[in-house]
C-alpha cells in the first residue's frame, strides 16, 4: 500500500497496523507493508486487481485514464467510440480542463466569500494609506512651500510622496506575506468542523509563486494609487498660497461646500443605482452584485464630505448657545476644515463595520437555518454516528447495526441516513441526502436553492448517472428548505437509492423510542446494543447533534 504523508503519520502514530472497513470487509494494513509517498491529501494507493478482489468486482472499473495524448488527438480518434459507449453504458469522456473546471465549481462558494472579504480588506487598507499620506501632506505643507521658494523642483515634491508610498507598499506587502506564510506553517487558524479535516488541510501549504508576486504588486500599486492625491497636491502647491493661507481657507470652505453638495447629489444617485443593480437576480454571476456594491460604496464616499461638513456646522451653531468643551469644538472645526481627509477616515470605519456586521449576520442566518432544520426535520430521540469518520464525511455506521435495530421492539421508528457531499450531476457537485420518505420510483426532492440556481424545480426531470444502470431520468416531486449545501441539495428516498446505488455503510442511524419505554432506560438500551460489536460508534441526542453542527460552524 502507498499512503500519503499526512495519512501515514496519522494512522501509524501509535500503532504498527490499522484495520479499515472496505466493501463490508475488514482489511488489515501493516506499517512494514506500506510506503509513504509525498503527495497532498489523505488517500491510500493500491493495485487495482487487489481492490477488485476485495470488493468482489472482478473486471469492473470506474474510470479509464488516458495519458500522453492531447485533447485534440483524443477528440478525433476516440470520440466515436466514446459516443457508442455513452449510448450503451452511460459513459462520458472529459479532458483535464473539464476536471479542473468541475473541481473549481466545488469550491465556488468558498472562493466567492474569500474574494469579497479580500476585496473589502484591500479597500480598507487603501483608504488607510490615503488617509496617512493626507496627514503627511498637511503637516509638511508649509515645508513644501518654503522649498519651492528657494528653488526646489516641484517634481521633487511629487516623487517624495511616490517614493515613500513605493517603499511602504513593498515593505508592508513583504512583511504581510512573511507573517501569513509563518501562520500557515504553524497551522494555528485551521478550523476543525464536521466537514473538514485539519490534518488534510495542513498538507495544502504550497502556494504558487505567482500568488506572492501578485500580492506584492497589489500592495505596491495600491499604495502608489492611494498616495497619488497627496502627491499631486504637493506638486501644485504655490508659495503664495501660504502667504494668503487664512483667506484661502475661507474660500476653500465655501468652494468645498458648493462642490460637496453636488458630489452628494451624485453620490445619492449612484447609491440608488447600486441598490437597484443589487436586486437584479443573478444566481450564477457575481458581476451584478459586485457592481451594485461598488456603486453603493462610491456613492457613500461622495456623500460623506457634505454630510460631515453640514453636520459639524449645524452642531457648532447649536452647541455655541450652551456650554461646550473647547477640545470638542476645536476637533469639530478641524473636521470642517479637512473634510476630504476625514471622509477617508469615516469611509474606512464604514467598510470595517459593514464587513463585520455582514459576516456576523451571514453566520447567524446559517445557525438559524441549521437549528430550524434540526427542530423540524430531525424528529428523533437519538442519532448514532461514527466520530472517527465524521471529520472526513465518510460513512462509518455498518448496515449490520441497522438490521439488528429493526429487531428491537423498544424502537418505534428507525431511519438510516446517508449524505454525499460531492454528488456529481452534469459536471457539477451537489449534496445528496438519502433517508426514508414516501416516493415512487425515480422521484426525488430538491432544495429551494437548487431550484433557484439550476432552474430545475417541481415537475422537471433531472438526469442522474446511477451506479447500477447508467444515466436515468428522475422526476422532481417538489422543493424543500434545506441548509446542508449552498450549491444545492438533492433528497432521495432510501429504497430508491438502494435500487440504483450500492453502499457499504451509513452516515448515521436516527432512532425514535416507543413512548411506553421509560425515558431513563433509552440510553441504557442503546449502549447495551453498541457494546457488543459497535464500540467505535457514538450516541447523540437531539441537543448533542445540534451542538455538533454548531461547533463545526463556529470553527
Coordinates of C-alpha atoms in Angstrom, one line a residue:
X1 CA 0.0 0.0 0.0
X2 CA 1.2 3.5 -0.9
X3 CA -0.1 6.0 1.7
X4 CA 0.2 9.8 1.6
X5 CA 2.4 11.5 4.1
X6 CA -0.4 13.1 6.2
X7 CA -2.5 9.8 6.4
X8 CA 0.6 7.7 7.1
X9 CA 1.6 9.8 10.1
X10 CA -2.0 9.7 11.4
X11 CA -2.8 6.0 11.3
X12 CA 0.7 4.7 12.3
X13 CA 1.3 7.3 15.0
X14 CA 0.7 4.9 17.9
X15 CA 0.2 1.5 16.2
X16 CA 2.1 -0.6 13.7
X17 CA -1.1 -1.7 12.0
X18 CA -4.6 -0.4 11.3
X19 CA -8.0 -2.0 10.4
X20 CA -10.2 -0.4 7.7
X21 CA -13.6 -1.4 6.5
X22 CA -13.7 -1.8 2.8
X23 CA -16.6 -3.2 0.8
X24 CA -18.1 -4.6 4.0
X25 CA -14.9 -6.4 4.8
X26 CA -12.2 -5.7 7.4
X27 CA -8.8 -5.2 5.9
X28 CA -5.5 -5.1 7.9
X29 CA -2.8 -2.7 6.8
X30 CA 0.6 -3.1 8.4
X31 CA 3.2 -0.4 8.6
X32 CA 6.0 -2.6 7.3
X33 CA 4.0 -3.3 4.2
X34 CA 3.2 0.3 3.5
X35 CA 5.3 3.0 1.7
X36 CA 4.9 6.7 2.5
X37 CA 4.6 9.0 -0.6
X38 CA 4.9 12.8 -0.6
X39 CA 1.6 13.8 -2.0
X40 CA -1.1 16.3 -0.9
X41 CA -4.3 15.0 0.7
X42 CA -5.1 11.8 2.5
X43 CA -5.5 8.6 0.4
X44 CA -4.2 5.0 0.0
X45 CA -3.0 3.8 -3.3
X46 CA -3.0 0.1 -4.2
X47 CA -3.2 -2.3 -7.2
X48 CA -6.5 -2.3 -9.0
X49 CA -6.7 -6.2 -9.1
X50 CA -6.2 -6.3 -5.3
X51 CA -9.0 -3.8 -4.8
X52 CA -11.3 -5.7 -7.3
X53 CA -10.7 -8.9 -5.4
X54 CA -11.5 -7.3 -2.0
X55 CA -14.7 -5.8 -3.3
X56 CA -15.9 -8.7 -5.4
X57 CA -15.8 -6.5 -8.5
X58 CA -13.7 -8.5 -10.9
X59 CA -13.3 -6.8 -14.3
X60 CA -15.2 -3.8 -13.1
X61 CA -13.8 -0.3 -13.2
X62 CA -15.0 3.3 -12.5
X63 CA -12.7 5.3 -14.8
X64 CA -10.3 4.9 -17.7
X65 CA -7.4 7.3 -17.6
X66 CA -5.6 8.0 -20.9
X67 CA -2.2 9.7 -20.7
X68 CA 0.3 11.3 -23.1
X69 CA -2.3 12.3 -25.6
X70 CA -3.6 15.8 -26.4
X71 CA -7.2 16.8 -26.2
X72 CA -7.4 17.3 -30.0
X73 CA -5.9 13.9 -30.7
X74 CA -8.3 12.2 -28.3
X75 CA -11.3 14.0 -29.8
X76 CA -10.5 12.9 -33.3
X77 CA -9.5 9.3 -32.5
X78 CA -11.8 8.3 -29.7
X79 CA -14.9 10.5 -29.9
X80 CA -17.0 8.0 -32.0
X81 CA -16.1 5.1 -29.7
X82 CA -16.9 7.0 -26.6
X83 CA -20.2 8.1 -28.1
X84 CA -21.2 4.5 -28.6
X85 CA -20.1 3.7 -25.0
X86 CA -22.2 6.6 -23.8
X87 CA -25.3 5.3 -25.5
X88 CA -24.8 1.7 -24.2
X89 CA -23.5 2.3 -20.7
X90 CA -23.9 5.9 -19.9
X91 CA -20.2 6.6 -20.0
X92 CA -18.8 10.1 -20.7
X93 CA -15.3 11.4 -21.6
X94 CA -13.8 14.6 -20.2
X95 CA -10.5 16.4 -20.6
X96 CA -8.2 17.5 -17.8
X97 CA -9.6 21.0 -18.3
X98 CA -13.1 19.7 -17.7
X99 CA -11.9 18.0 -14.5
X100 CA -10.3 21.2 -13.3
X101 CA -13.4 23.2 -14.1
X102 CA -15.6 20.8 -12.1
X103 CA -13.2 20.9 -9.2
X104 CA -13.2 24.7 -9.2
X105 CA -17.0 24.7 -9.1
X106 CA -16.9 22.6 -6.0
X107 CA -15.0 25.4 -4.3
X108 CA -17.0 28.1 -5.9
X109 CA -18.9 29.3 -2.8
X110 CA -15.7 29.4 -0.7
X111 CA -14.0 31.3 -3.5
X112 CA -16.8 33.9 -3.7
X113 CA -16.7 34.6 0.1
X114 CA -13.0 34.9 0.3
X115 CA -12.9 37.1 -2.8
X116 CA -15.4 39.6 -1.3
X117 CA -13.7 39.6 2.1
X118 CA -10.3 40.1 0.5
X119 CA -11.5 43.0 -1.8
X120 CA -13.1 44.8 1.1
X121 CA -10.0 44.3 3.3
X122 CA -7.7 45.6 0.5
X123 CA -10.0 48.6 0.0
X124 CA -9.9 49.4 3.7
X125 CA -6.1 49.3 3.6
X126 CA -6.0 51.7 0.6
X127 CA -8.2 54.2 2.5
X128 CA -5.9 54.0 5.5
X129 CA -2.8 54.6 3.3
X130 CA -4.6 57.5 1.6
X131 CA -5.5 58.9 5.0
X132 CA -2.0 58.6 6.2
X133 CA -0.5 60.5 3.3
X134 CA -3.1 63.2 3.5
X135 CA -2.0 63.8 7.1
X136 CA 1.7 63.9 6.0
X137 CA 0.8 66.4 3.3
X138 CA -1.0 68.7 5.8
X139 CA 1.9 68.5 8.3
X140 CA 4.5 69.3 5.6
X141 CA 2.5 71.8 3.5
X142 CA 4.5 74.8 4.6
X143 CA 7.8 73.0 4.2
X144 CA 6.9 72.3 0.5
X145 CA 6.1 76.0 0.0
X146 CA 9.4 77.1 1.5
X147 CA 11.3 74.6 -0.6
X148 CA 9.6 75.9 -3.7
X149 CA 10.6 79.5 -2.7
X150 CA 14.3 78.6 -2.6
X151 CA 14.2 76.9 -5.9
X152 CA 13.2 73.3 -5.2
X153 CA 11.7 71.5 -8.2
X154 CA 8.0 70.6 -8.0
X155 CA 8.8 67.1 -9.4
X156 CA 10.9 66.5 -6.3
X157 CA 7.9 67.2 -4.1
X158 CA 5.9 64.8 -6.3
X159 CA 8.4 62.0 -6.2
X160 CA 9.0 62.5 -2.5
X161 CA 5.5 61.1 -1.8
X162 CA 5.6 58.5 -4.5
X163 CA 8.9 57.1 -3.3
X164 CA 7.6 56.9 0.2
X165 CA 4.5 55.1 -0.9
X166 CA 6.5 52.7 -3.1
X167 CA 8.8 51.8 -0.2
X168 CA 5.9 51.4 2.3
X169 CA 3.9 49.4 -0.1
X170 CA 6.8 47.0 -0.8
X171 CA 7.8 46.6 2.8
X172 CA 4.3 46.2 4.0
X173 CA 3.4 43.6 1.4
X174 CA 6.6 41.7 2.1
X175 CA 6.0 41.7 5.8
X176 CA 2.4 40.6 5.4
X177 CA 3.4 37.7 3.2
X178 CA 6.1 36.6 5.7
X179 CA 3.7 36.7 8.6
X180 CA 1.0 34.9 6.6
X181 CA 3.3 32.2 5.5
X182 CA 4.5 31.7 9.1
X183 CA 1.0 31.4 10.4
X184 CA 0.1 28.9 7.6
X185 CA 3.0 26.7 8.6
X186 CA 2.1 26.9 12.3
X187 CA -1.4 25.6 11.5
X188 CA -3.0 27.9 14.0
X189 CA -6.1 29.0 12.3
X190 CA -7.3 25.9 10.5
X191 CA -10.8 25.2 11.7
X192 CA -11.9 21.7 12.9
X193 CA -15.5 21.0 12.0
X194 CA -17.8 18.3 10.8
X195 CA -16.9 18.7 7.1
X196 CA -13.2 19.4 7.0
X197 CA -10.1 17.5 8.3
X198 CA -7.4 19.8 9.8
X199 CA -4.7 17.2 9.1
X200 CA -5.7 17.2 5.4
X201 CA -5.9 21.0 5.3
X202 CA -2.4 21.2 6.7
X203 CA -1.0 19.4 3.7
X204 CA -2.1 22.2 1.3
X205 CA 0.6 24.7 2.2
X206 CA 2.3 25.0 -1.2
X207 CA 1.3 28.4 -2.6
X208 CA 2.2 29.1 -6.3
X209 CA 5.0 31.7 -6.7
X210 CA 2.8 33.9 -8.9
X211 CA 0.4 34.4 -6.0
X212 CA 3.3 36.0 -4.0
X213 CA 4.2 38.3 -6.9
X214 CA 0.5 39.2 -7.4
X215 CA 0.2 40.1 -3.7
X216 CA 3.3 42.3 -3.7
X217 CA 2.0 44.0 -6.9
X218 CA -1.3 44.8 -5.2
X219 CA 0.5 46.3 -2.2
X220 CA 2.8 48.4 -4.3
X221 CA 0.4 49.8 -6.9
X222 CA -2.4 50.2 -4.3
X223 CA 0.0 52.2 -2.1
X224 CA 1.1 54.4 -5.1
X225 CA -2.5 55.0 -6.1
X226 CA -3.6 55.8 -2.6
X227 CA -0.8 58.4 -2.3
X228 CA -1.5 60.0 -5.7
X229 CA -3.9 62.7 -4.5
X230 CA -1.5 64.0 -1.8
X231 CA 1.4 63.8 -4.3
X232 CA -0.4 65.9 -6.8
X233 CA -1.3 68.5 -4.1
X234 CA 2.4 68.8 -3.2
X235 CA 3.2 69.2 -6.9
X236 CA 0.7 72.0 -7.5
X237 CA 1.3 73.9 -4.2
X238 CA 2.4 77.6 -4.7
X239 CA 4.3 79.7 -2.2
X240 CA 1.8 82.5 -2.5
X241 CA -0.9 80.1 -1.1
X242 CA 1.0 80.0 2.2
X243 CA 1.0 83.9 2.5
X244 CA -2.7 84.1 1.9
X245 CA -3.5 80.9 3.9
X246 CA -6.3 82.3 6.0
X247 CA -8.1 84.0 3.1
X248 CA -7.7 80.8 1.0
X249 CA -9.1 78.6 3.8
X250 CA -12.3 80.7 3.9
X251 CA -12.5 80.5 0.1
X252 CA -11.8 76.8 0.1
X253 CA -14.5 76.1 2.7
X254 CA -17.1 77.9 0.5
X255 CA -15.8 76.1 -2.6
X256 CA -15.9 72.8 -0.7
X257 CA -19.4 73.4 0.5
X258 CA -20.6 74.2 -3.0
X259 CA -18.7 71.2 -4.6
X260 CA -19.6 68.7 -1.9
X261 CA -23.3 69.5 -2.3
X262 CA -23.1 68.4 -6.0
X263 CA -21.0 65.4 -5.1
X264 CA -23.6 64.4 -2.5
X265 CA -26.4 64.6 -5.1
X266 CA -24.3 62.5 -7.5
X267 CA -23.5 60.1 -4.6
X268 CA -27.2 59.6 -3.8
X269 CA -27.9 58.8 -7.5
X270 CA -25.0 56.2 -7.5
X271 CA -26.2 54.7 -4.3
X272 CA -29.8 54.2 -5.7
X273 CA -28.4 52.8 -8.9
X274 CA -26.2 50.4 -6.9
X275 CA -29.2 49.2 -4.8
X276 CA -31.2 48.7 -8.0
X277 CA -28.4 46.7 -9.6
X278 CA -28.1 44.6 -6.4
X279 CA -31.7 43.4 -6.7
X280 CA -31.1 42.0 -10.2
X281 CA -31.4 38.2 -10.0
X282 CA -28.1 36.7 -10.9
X283 CA -27.8 33.3 -9.3
X284 CA -24.7 32.2 -11.3
X285 CA -22.9 35.6 -11.8
X286 CA -21.1 37.8 -9.3
X287 CA -20.9 40.8 -11.7
X288 CA -24.2 42.5 -10.9
X289 CA -23.7 42.0 -7.1
X290 CA -20.2 43.3 -7.1
X291 CA -21.1 46.2 -9.4
X292 CA -24.0 47.1 -7.1
X293 CA -21.8 47.1 -4.0
X294 CA -19.2 49.2 -5.8
X295 CA -21.7 51.8 -6.8
X296 CA -23.1 52.0 -3.2
X297 CA -19.6 52.3 -1.7
X298 CA -18.6 55.1 -4.2
X299 CA -21.9 56.8 -3.6
X300 CA -21.4 56.8 0.2
X301 CA -17.9 58.1 -0.2
X302 CA -19.2 61.0 -2.3
X303 CA -22.0 61.7 0.2
X304 CA -19.7 61.7 3.3
X305 CA -17.9 65.1 2.8
X306 CA -21.1 67.1 2.5
X307 CA -22.6 65.1 5.4
X308 CA -19.6 65.8 7.6
X309 CA -19.4 69.5 6.9
X310 CA -23.1 70.1 7.2
X311 CA -23.4 68.1 10.5
X312 CA -20.4 69.8 12.1
X313 CA -21.6 73.3 11.0
X314 CA -25.1 72.6 12.4
X315 CA -23.7 71.1 15.6
X316 CA -21.4 74.1 16.2
X317 CA -24.3 76.5 15.9
X318 CA -26.4 74.5 18.3
X319 CA -23.8 73.9 20.9
X320 CA -22.4 77.5 20.8
X321 CA -25.5 78.5 22.8
X322 CA -24.7 76.1 25.6
X323 CA -21.6 75.1 27.5
X324 CA -19.3 73.2 25.1
X325 CA -16.0 71.6 25.8
X326 CA -13.2 73.6 23.9
X327 CA -11.4 70.4 22.8
X328 CA -14.6 69.1 21.2
X329 CA -15.1 72.4 19.4
X330 CA -11.5 72.5 18.1
X331 CA -11.8 68.9 16.9
X332 CA -15.1 69.6 15.1
X333 CA -13.7 72.7 13.4
X334 CA -10.7 70.7 12.2
X335 CA -13.1 68.1 10.7
X336 CA -14.9 71.0 8.9
X337 CA -11.6 72.4 7.5
X338 CA -10.3 69.0 6.2
X339 CA -13.4 67.2 5.1
X340 CA -11.7 65.0 2.4
X341 CA -9.1 63.5 4.9
X342 CA -11.8 62.9 7.5
X343 CA -14.1 61.4 4.8
X344 CA -11.4 58.7 4.2
X345 CA -11.3 58.0 7.9
X346 CA -15.1 57.7 8.1
X347 CA -15.2 55.5 4.9
X348 CA -12.6 53.2 6.4
X349 CA -14.7 52.8 9.6
X350 CA -17.8 52.3 7.4
X351 CA -16.2 49.5 5.4
X352 CA -14.8 47.8 8.5
X353 CA -18.1 47.9 10.4
X354 CA -20.0 46.8 7.4
X355 CA -17.7 43.8 6.9
X356 CA -18.1 42.7 10.5
X357 CA -21.9 43.2 10.5
X358 CA -22.3 41.4 7.2
X359 CA -20.2 38.3 8.2
X360 CA -21.9 38.2 11.6
X361 CA -25.4 38.3 10.0
X362 CA -24.4 35.6 7.5
X363 CA -23.2 33.3 10.2
X364 CA -26.3 33.9 12.4
X365 CA -28.5 33.1 9.4
X366 CA -26.7 29.8 8.9
X367 CA -27.2 29.0 12.6
X368 CA -30.8 29.8 12.4
X369 CA -31.3 27.6 9.3
X370 CA -29.4 24.8 10.9
X371 CA -31.4 24.9 14.2
X372 CA -34.6 25.1 12.3
X373 CA -33.7 22.1 10.3
X374 CA -32.8 20.0 13.3
X375 CA -36.0 21.0 15.1
X376 CA -38.3 20.4 12.1
X377 CA -36.8 17.7 10.1
X378 CA -35.0 15.6 12.7
X379 CA -37.9 14.4 14.9
X380 CA -35.8 11.7 16.6
X381 CA -34.6 10.9 20.1
X382 CA -31.1 9.8 19.2
X383 CA -28.6 9.6 16.3
X384 CA -25.9 7.0 16.1
X385 CA -22.7 8.2 14.3
X386 CA -19.1 7.1 13.9
X387 CA -17.0 10.0 15.3
X388 CA -13.8 8.7 13.6
X389 CA -15.3 9.1 10.2
X390 CA -17.3 12.3 10.8
X391 CA -14.5 14.7 10.0
X392 CA -13.8 13.1 6.6
X393 CA -17.5 12.9 5.7
X394 CA -17.3 9.2 5.0
X395 CA -20.0 6.7 6.1
X396 CA -19.0 4.7 9.2
X397 CA -22.2 3.2 10.7
X398 CA -22.4 -0.5 9.5
X399 CA -25.6 -1.8 7.8
X400 CA -25.5 -4.7 10.2
X401 CA -26.4 -2.4 13.0
X402 CA -29.5 -1.3 11.1
X403 CA -30.6 -4.9 10.8
X404 CA -30.1 -5.5 14.5
X405 CA -32.0 -2.4 15.5
X406 CA -35.0 -3.3 13.3
X407 CA -35.5 -6.4 15.5
X408 CA -35.9 -4.4 18.7
X409 CA -39.4 -3.8 19.9
X410 CA -38.4 -0.8 22.0
X411 CA -37.9 1.3 19.0
X412 CA -40.9 3.0 17.3
X413 CA -39.0 4.4 14.3
X414 CA -35.6 3.7 12.7
X415 CA -34.3 5.8 9.9
X416 CA -31.0 5.3 8.0
X417 CA -29.3 8.4 6.8
X418 CA -26.7 8.8 4.0
X419 CA -25.1 12.0 2.9
X420 CA -22.8 12.5 -0.1
X421 CA -21.2 16.0 -0.2
X422 CA -19.9 15.5 -3.7
X423 CA -22.7 14.1 -5.8
X424 CA -21.9 14.6 -9.5
X425 CA -24.6 15.8 -11.9
X426 CA -23.7 17.2 -15.3
X427 CA -20.1 18.1 -14.2
X428 CA -21.3 19.9 -11.1
X429 CA -21.1 18.8 -7.5
X430 CA -24.1 18.9 -5.2
X431 CA -25.1 17.3 -1.9
X432 CA -27.2 14.2 -1.8
X433 CA -29.3 13.3 1.3
X434 CA -30.8 9.8 1.5
X435 CA -33.4 8.8 4.1
X436 CA -36.8 7.1 4.1
X437 CA -39.8 9.1 2.8
X438 CA -42.8 8.3 0.6
X439 CA -41.9 8.5 -3.1
X440 CA -42.4 6.5 -6.3
X441 CA -39.6 5.0 -8.3
X442 CA -37.3 7.7 -9.8
X443 CA -38.8 10.5 -7.8
X444 CA -36.7 13.0 -5.8
X445 CA -36.9 16.3 -4.0
X446 CA -34.6 19.2 -4.4
X447 CA -33.8 22.1 -2.1
X448 CA -35.1 25.6 -2.8
X449 CA -31.7 26.9 -3.6
X450 CA -31.1 24.1 -6.1
X451 CA -34.3 25.1 -7.8
X452 CA -33.2 28.8 -7.9
X453 CA -29.7 28.1 -9.1
X454 CA -30.2 25.3 -11.5
X455 CA -33.7 26.2 -12.7
X456 CA -34.8 22.6 -12.1
X457 CA -37.9 22.7 -9.9
X458 CA -41.1 20.7 -9.3
X459 CA -42.3 18.9 -12.4
X460 CA -38.9 19.0 -14.2
X461 CA -36.7 16.0 -14.8
X462 CA -33.1 15.6 -13.7
X463 CA -30.7 13.2 -15.4
X464 CA -28.5 11.3 -12.8
X465 CA -25.7 8.9 -13.6
X466 CA -26.6 5.9 -11.4
X467 CA -24.1 3.3 -10.3
X468 CA -26.1 0.2 -11.5
X469 CA -28.0 1.3 -14.5
X470 CA -26.1 4.3 -16.0
X471 CA -27.9 7.5 -16.8
X472 CA -31.5 7.7 -15.7
X473 CA -34.1 10.5 -15.7
X474 CA -35.6 11.3 -12.2
X475 CA -38.7 13.5 -11.8
X476 CA -38.6 16.3 -9.2
X477 CA -41.6 15.8 -6.9
X478 CA -41.1 19.1 -5.0
X479 CA -38.8 21.6 -3.2
X480 CA -37.8 21.7 0.4
X481 CA -35.9 24.2 2.5
X482 CA -32.5 22.7 3.3
X483 CA -29.4 24.1 4.9
X484 CA -26.9 21.4 4.0
X485 CA -25.4 22.9 0.9
X486 CA -25.1 26.4 -0.7
X487 CA -24.8 24.7 -4.1
X488 CA -28.0 22.8 -3.7
X489 CA -29.2 19.6 -2.1
X490 CA -31.0 16.6 -3.7
X491 CA -33.1 14.3 -1.4
X492 CA -33.6 10.7 -2.5
X493 CA -35.7 8.1 -0.7
X494 CA -33.7 5.2 0.8
X495 CA -35.5 2.5 -1.1
X496 CA -34.9 4.3 -4.4
X497 CA -31.2 4.8 -3.5
X498 CA -30.8 1.1 -2.8
X499 CA -32.2 0.2 -6.2
X500 CA -29.8 2.4 -8.2
X501 CA -26.7 2.7 -6.0
X502 CA -24.7 0.4 -3.7
X503 CA -23.5 1.4 -0.2
X504 CA -21.4 -0.4 2.4
X505 CA -22.2 1.8 5.4
X506 CA -24.4 4.6 6.6
X507 CA -23.5 8.1 7.8
X508 CA -25.9 7.8 10.7
X509 CA -29.0 6.0 12.1
X510 CA -31.7 8.1 13.6
X511 CA -34.0 6.5 16.3
X512 CA -37.2 7.2 18.0
X513 CA -38.2 5.2 21.0
X514 CA -41.6 3.7 21.9
X515 CA -43.3 6.2 24.3
X516 CA -44.1 3.2 26.5
X517 CA -40.4 2.7 27.3
X518 CA -39.2 4.9 30.3
X519 CA -37.0 7.7 29.1
X520 CA -34.3 6.9 31.6
X521 CA -33.8 3.5 30.0
X522 CA -33.3 4.7 26.5
X523 CA -29.5 5.4 26.6
X524 CA -29.0 2.1 28.6
X525 CA -30.7 0.1 25.9
X526 CA -28.7 1.7 23.1
X527 CA -25.4 1.3 25.0
X528 CA -26.1 -2.4 25.6
X529 CA -26.6 -2.9 21.8
X530 CA -23.4 -1.0 20.8
X531 CA -21.2 -2.6 23.4
X532 CA -21.1 -5.9 21.6
X533 CA -19.7 -5.2 18.1
X534 CA -20.0 -1.4 17.6
X535 CA -17.8 0.1 20.3
X536 CA -16.5 2.8 18.0
X537 CA -19.9 4.3 17.5
X538 CA -21.3 7.2 19.5
X539 CA -24.9 8.1 20.6
X540 CA -26.1 11.7 20.3
X541 CA -29.4 13.1 21.5
X542 CA -31.1 16.0 19.6
X543 CA -29.3 18.7 21.6
X544 CA -25.9 17.0 21.2
X545 CA -26.5 16.7 17.4
X546 CA -27.4 20.4 17.2
X547 CA -24.3 21.3 19.3
X548 CA -22.1 19.2 17.0
X549 CA -23.2 21.1 13.9
X550 CA -22.9 24.4 15.7
X551 CA -19.4 23.6 16.9
X552 CA -18.3 22.9 13.3
X553 CA -20.0 26.1 12.1
X554 CA -18.4 28.2 14.8
X555 CA -15.0 26.8 13.9

